[in-house]
């Protein structure tokens, strides 16, 4: 086709086209832009999670729970236990001011069955974020509580973490934690440790790493097990706002922060914690009355059985 | 008649009873002395070791009970119970006399353990917060001894026919247990029975718990 013919064809097409193209109305444009943004966010989110099957299944206040299909059954109970533990120890506080998202993914492999991702919102990489593999569904709640507790301790600043060193898992049952702490306290062999057991609160403060020693050669201090127990005792005594008071008083001496958390003078806190631990010592020693009664009852029955065997004589 | 029975049984069992009493007296002393060196520097280790020594108390009670019950009935079994049949007393009274005489033989063993526990803890300079339980431990040992002697005595005094029936029932139970395990691997009858016997109010519950001479 010559250039001239092509020119004619171009003019013909121009005359056939509509005189003006209608502009897209603003609401429609906004709507399509919104939909595009939502799809982009979902795409970015699924890339971040590495799992496009994760869907939001529950919201409790500022906590959002997402789960992949294989972990949805276990997700609800785990969230309930986390909410209870969070309310008890942290009074609903969160390491991220804009809310929190928990994602449970089921991805069976050699070393894991589930993966827990706990992330502050917005999950852009700036908010705190942590991830943990979990082997069994019954460990989900404990792992979730432990992960959340670790993030809360980190959010309280370096002072608390340095003092705690290696805090105990938050999901450890109260009785177990308190018994371990009691055993560690009562069997401590340092001079100040013995002084604390004997009731000298200054020694208790030293062995907990709160104050300098009052005596020469005071010996060692208690480890993170006892310190975690002391922190949790302060939070328990302080009630719902204890965590807020603890973090609100930082940066400062850890003793003052713990006293503020418990809403008690430091010595009163130390005394109540010590008394509570020592009260856990076994009251009855190795012999319990119900066990003694059981032994006597069974012995009586056995003797009666031996005496009643007379009908068969000696054959 | 009880006095005569005690004399007869003492003659038959005195070597066993004396050996067991020596063992019972030595157990708390040895358990404390072995671990006491360095205990002031490491109390948790000392208490953990003492807890491990605690397994010997019910074991000693079991050995003592079975040994004494077996020796008490040995002469009767050897003589096919002729001595008992010649006596002008009903069987239940004869068994009761044997049992009471057996209890007298248990006394020195329990007493030796109590004295040993008191001796082991009397010279110790323990830090505040650590407590000693020589009397409670001795009482727990005596109860365990009494209970296990009751079991062993009842088994030893049973007639051969009753013993045979008991063994057959036990064998049948084990066979059923194996069959159930093969058919339903999640069901363990033997473990269920052992747990029922060992947990309160089962007859073996007094053997469990902590056998601590020194504790927090």
CSV table of C-alpha atoms in Angstrom, one decimal, chain B residues 34-192:
chain,number,residue,atom,x,y,z
B,34,UNK,CA,27.9,-39.8,101.4
B,35,UNK,CA,26.3,-36.6,100.1
B,36,UNK,CA,27.1,-34.2,103.0
B,37,UNK,CA,30.6,-33.4,101.8
B,38,UNK,CA,30.3,-30.2,99.9
B,39,UNK,CA,26.6,-29.9,100.6
B,40,UNK,CA,27.0,-26.5,102.0
B,41,UNK,CA,28.3,-25.3,98.6
B,42,UNK,CA,25.7,-27.2,96.6
B,43,UNK,CA,22.5,-27.9,98.6
B,44,UNK,CA,20.3,-28.7,95.5
B,45,UNK,CA,22.7,-31.5,94.5
B,46,UNK,CA,22.8,-32.9,98.0
B,47,UNK,CA,19.0,-32.9,98.2
B,48,UNK,CA,18.7,-34.5,94.8
B,49,UNK,CA,21.1,-37.2,95.8
B,50,UNK,CA,19.2,-37.7,99.0
B,51,UNK,CA,16.0,-38.0,96.9
B,52,UNK,CA,17.7,-40.8,94.9
B,53,UNK,CA,18.7,-42.6,98.1
B,54,UNK,CA,15.0,-42.4,99.0
B,55,UNK,CA,14.2,-45.1,96.6
B,56,UNK,CA,16.1,-47.6,98.9
B,57,UNK,CA,13.6,-47.1,101.7
B,58,UNK,CA,10.6,-48.8,100.1
B,59,UNK,CA,12.9,-51.3,98.4
B,60,UNK,CA,14.3,-52.3,101.8
B,61,UNK,CA,10.8,-52.5,103.3
B,62,UNK,CA,9.8,-54.8,100.4
B,63,UNK,CA,12.9,-57.0,100.8
B,64,UNK,CA,12.4,-57.2,104.6
B,65,UNK,CA,8.6,-58.0,104.3
B,66,UNK,CA,9.1,-60.7,101.7
B,67,UNK,CA,12.1,-62.3,103.4
B,68,UNK,CA,10.4,-62.4,106.8
B,69,UNK,CA,7.1,-63.6,105.5
B,70,UNK,CA,8.8,-66.4,103.5
B,71,UNK,CA,11.0,-67.5,106.4
B,72,UNK,CA,8.1,-67.5,108.9
B,73,UNK,CA,6.0,-69.9,106.8
B,74,UNK,CA,9.0,-72.0,105.6
B,75,UNK,CA,8.9,-74.5,108.4
B,76,UNK,CA,5.2,-75.0,108.0
B,77,UNK,CA,5.5,-75.6,104.3
B,78,UNK,CA,8.4,-78.0,104.7
B,79,UNK,CA,6.4,-80.0,107.3
B,80,UNK,CA,3.2,-79.9,105.2
B,81,UNK,CA,1.6,-77.9,108.1
B,82,UNK,CA,1.6,-81.0,110.4
B,83,UNK,CA,2.7,-78.9,113.4
B,84,UNK,CA,-0.2,-76.5,112.9
B,85,UNK,CA,-2.7,-79.4,112.5
B,86,UNK,CA,-1.5,-81.0,115.7
B,87,UNK,CA,-2.1,-77.9,117.7
B,88,UNK,CA,-5.5,-77.6,119.4
B,89,UNK,CA,-6.3,-74.2,117.9
B,90,UNK,CA,-8.3,-73.2,114.8
B,91,UNK,CA,-6.4,-72.1,111.7
B,92,UNK,CA,-7.3,-68.5,112.0
B,93,UNK,CA,-5.9,-68.3,115.5
B,94,UNK,CA,-2.7,-70.0,114.4
B,95,UNK,CA,-2.3,-67.5,111.5
B,96,UNK,CA,-3.0,-64.6,113.8
B,97,UNK,CA,-0.3,-65.9,116.2
B,98,UNK,CA,2.2,-66.2,113.3
B,99,UNK,CA,1.3,-62.7,112.1
B,100,UNK,CA,1.7,-61.1,115.6
B,101,UNK,CA,5.0,-62.8,116.1
B,102,UNK,CA,6.0,-61.6,112.7
B,103,UNK,CA,5.2,-58.0,113.7
B,104,UNK,CA,7.5,-58.4,116.7
B,105,UNK,CA,10.2,-59.3,114.2
B,106,UNK,CA,9.5,-56.2,112.2
B,107,UNK,CA,10.0,-54.0,115.3
B,108,UNK,CA,13.8,-54.0,115.4
B,109,UNK,CA,14.0,-53.1,111.7
B,110,UNK,CA,11.7,-50.1,112.1
B,111,UNK,CA,13.4,-49.1,115.3
B,112,UNK,CA,16.9,-49.4,113.7
B,113,UNK,CA,15.8,-47.1,110.9
B,114,UNK,CA,14.4,-44.5,113.3
B,115,UNK,CA,17.6,-44.6,115.4
B,116,UNK,CA,19.7,-44.3,112.2
B,117,UNK,CA,17.7,-41.4,110.9
B,118,UNK,CA,18.0,-39.6,114.2
B,119,UNK,CA,21.7,-40.2,114.4
B,120,UNK,CA,22.2,-39.2,110.7
B,121,UNK,CA,20.5,-35.8,111.2
B,122,UNK,CA,21.5,-35.0,114.8
B,123,UNK,CA,25.0,-33.6,114.1
B,124,UNK,CA,24.2,-31.7,111.0
B,125,UNK,CA,24.6,-27.9,110.9
B,126,UNK,CA,21.8,-27.1,108.4
B,127,UNK,CA,21.1,-23.7,107.0
B,128,UNK,CA,17.8,-21.9,107.8
B,129,UNK,CA,14.9,-23.1,105.7
B,130,UNK,CA,16.2,-26.7,105.5
B,131,UNK,CA,14.3,-29.1,107.7
B,132,UNK,CA,14.9,-32.7,108.9
B,133,UNK,CA,12.2,-35.4,109.1
B,134,UNK,CA,13.7,-38.4,111.0
B,135,UNK,CA,10.5,-39.3,112.8
B,136,UNK,CA,8.2,-38.8,109.9
B,137,UNK,CA,10.5,-40.9,107.6
B,138,UNK,CA,10.7,-43.6,110.2
B,139,UNK,CA,6.9,-43.7,110.6
B,140,UNK,CA,6.5,-43.8,106.8
B,141,UNK,CA,9.0,-46.7,106.6
B,142,UNK,CA,7.2,-48.6,109.5
B,143,UNK,CA,3.9,-48.2,107.7
B,144,UNK,CA,5.4,-49.4,104.4
B,145,UNK,CA,6.9,-52.3,106.2
B,146,UNK,CA,3.6,-53.2,107.8
B,147,UNK,CA,1.7,-53.0,104.6
B,148,UNK,CA,4.2,-55.0,102.5
B,149,UNK,CA,4.5,-57.6,105.3
B,150,UNK,CA,0.7,-57.8,105.2
B,151,UNK,CA,0.8,-58.5,101.5
B,152,UNK,CA,3.7,-61.0,101.7
B,153,UNK,CA,2.2,-62.7,104.8
B,154,UNK,CA,-1.2,-63.1,103.1
B,155,UNK,CA,0.4,-64.6,100.0
B,156,UNK,CA,2.7,-66.9,102.0
B,157,UNK,CA,-0.1,-68.1,104.3
B,158,UNK,CA,-2.3,-69.0,101.3
B,159,UNK,CA,-2.8,-72.7,100.6
B,160,UNK,CA,-1.1,-74.2,97.5
B,161,UNK,CA,-4.5,-74.3,95.8
B,162,UNK,CA,-5.2,-70.6,96.5
B,163,UNK,CA,-1.7,-69.8,95.3
B,164,UNK,CA,-2.2,-71.8,92.2
B,165,UNK,CA,-5.5,-70.0,91.5
B,166,UNK,CA,-3.8,-66.7,92.0
B,167,UNK,CA,-1.0,-67.5,89.5
B,168,UNK,CA,-3.5,-68.8,87.0
B,169,UNK,CA,-5.5,-65.6,87.3
B,170,UNK,CA,-2.4,-63.5,86.9
B,171,UNK,CA,-1.3,-65.5,83.8
B,172,UNK,CA,-4.8,-65.1,82.3
B,173,UNK,CA,-4.7,-61.4,82.9
B,174,UNK,CA,-1.3,-61.1,81.2
B,175,UNK,CA,-2.5,-63.1,78.2
B,176,UNK,CA,-5.6,-60.8,78.0
B,177,UNK,CA,-3.3,-57.8,78.3
B,178,UNK,CA,-1.1,-59.0,75.4
B,179,UNK,CA,-4.1,-59.7,73.3
B,180,UNK,CA,-5.6,-56.3,73.9
B,181,UNK,CA,-2.2,-54.6,73.1
B,182,UNK,CA,-2.1,-56.5,69.8
B,183,UNK,CA,-5.7,-55.6,68.9
B,184,UNK,CA,-5.7,-52.0,70.3
B,185,UNK,CA,-2.2,-50.7,70.8
B,186,UNK,CA,-3.5,-47.6,72.6
B,187,UNK,CA,-5.0,-49.7,75.5
B,188,UNK,CA,-2.6,-50.9,78.2
B,189,UNK,CA,-4.5,-52.9,80.8
B,190,UNK,CA,-1.3,-53.7,82.8
B,191,UNK,CA,-0.4,-50.0,83.1
B,192,UNK,CA,-4.0,-49.2,84.1
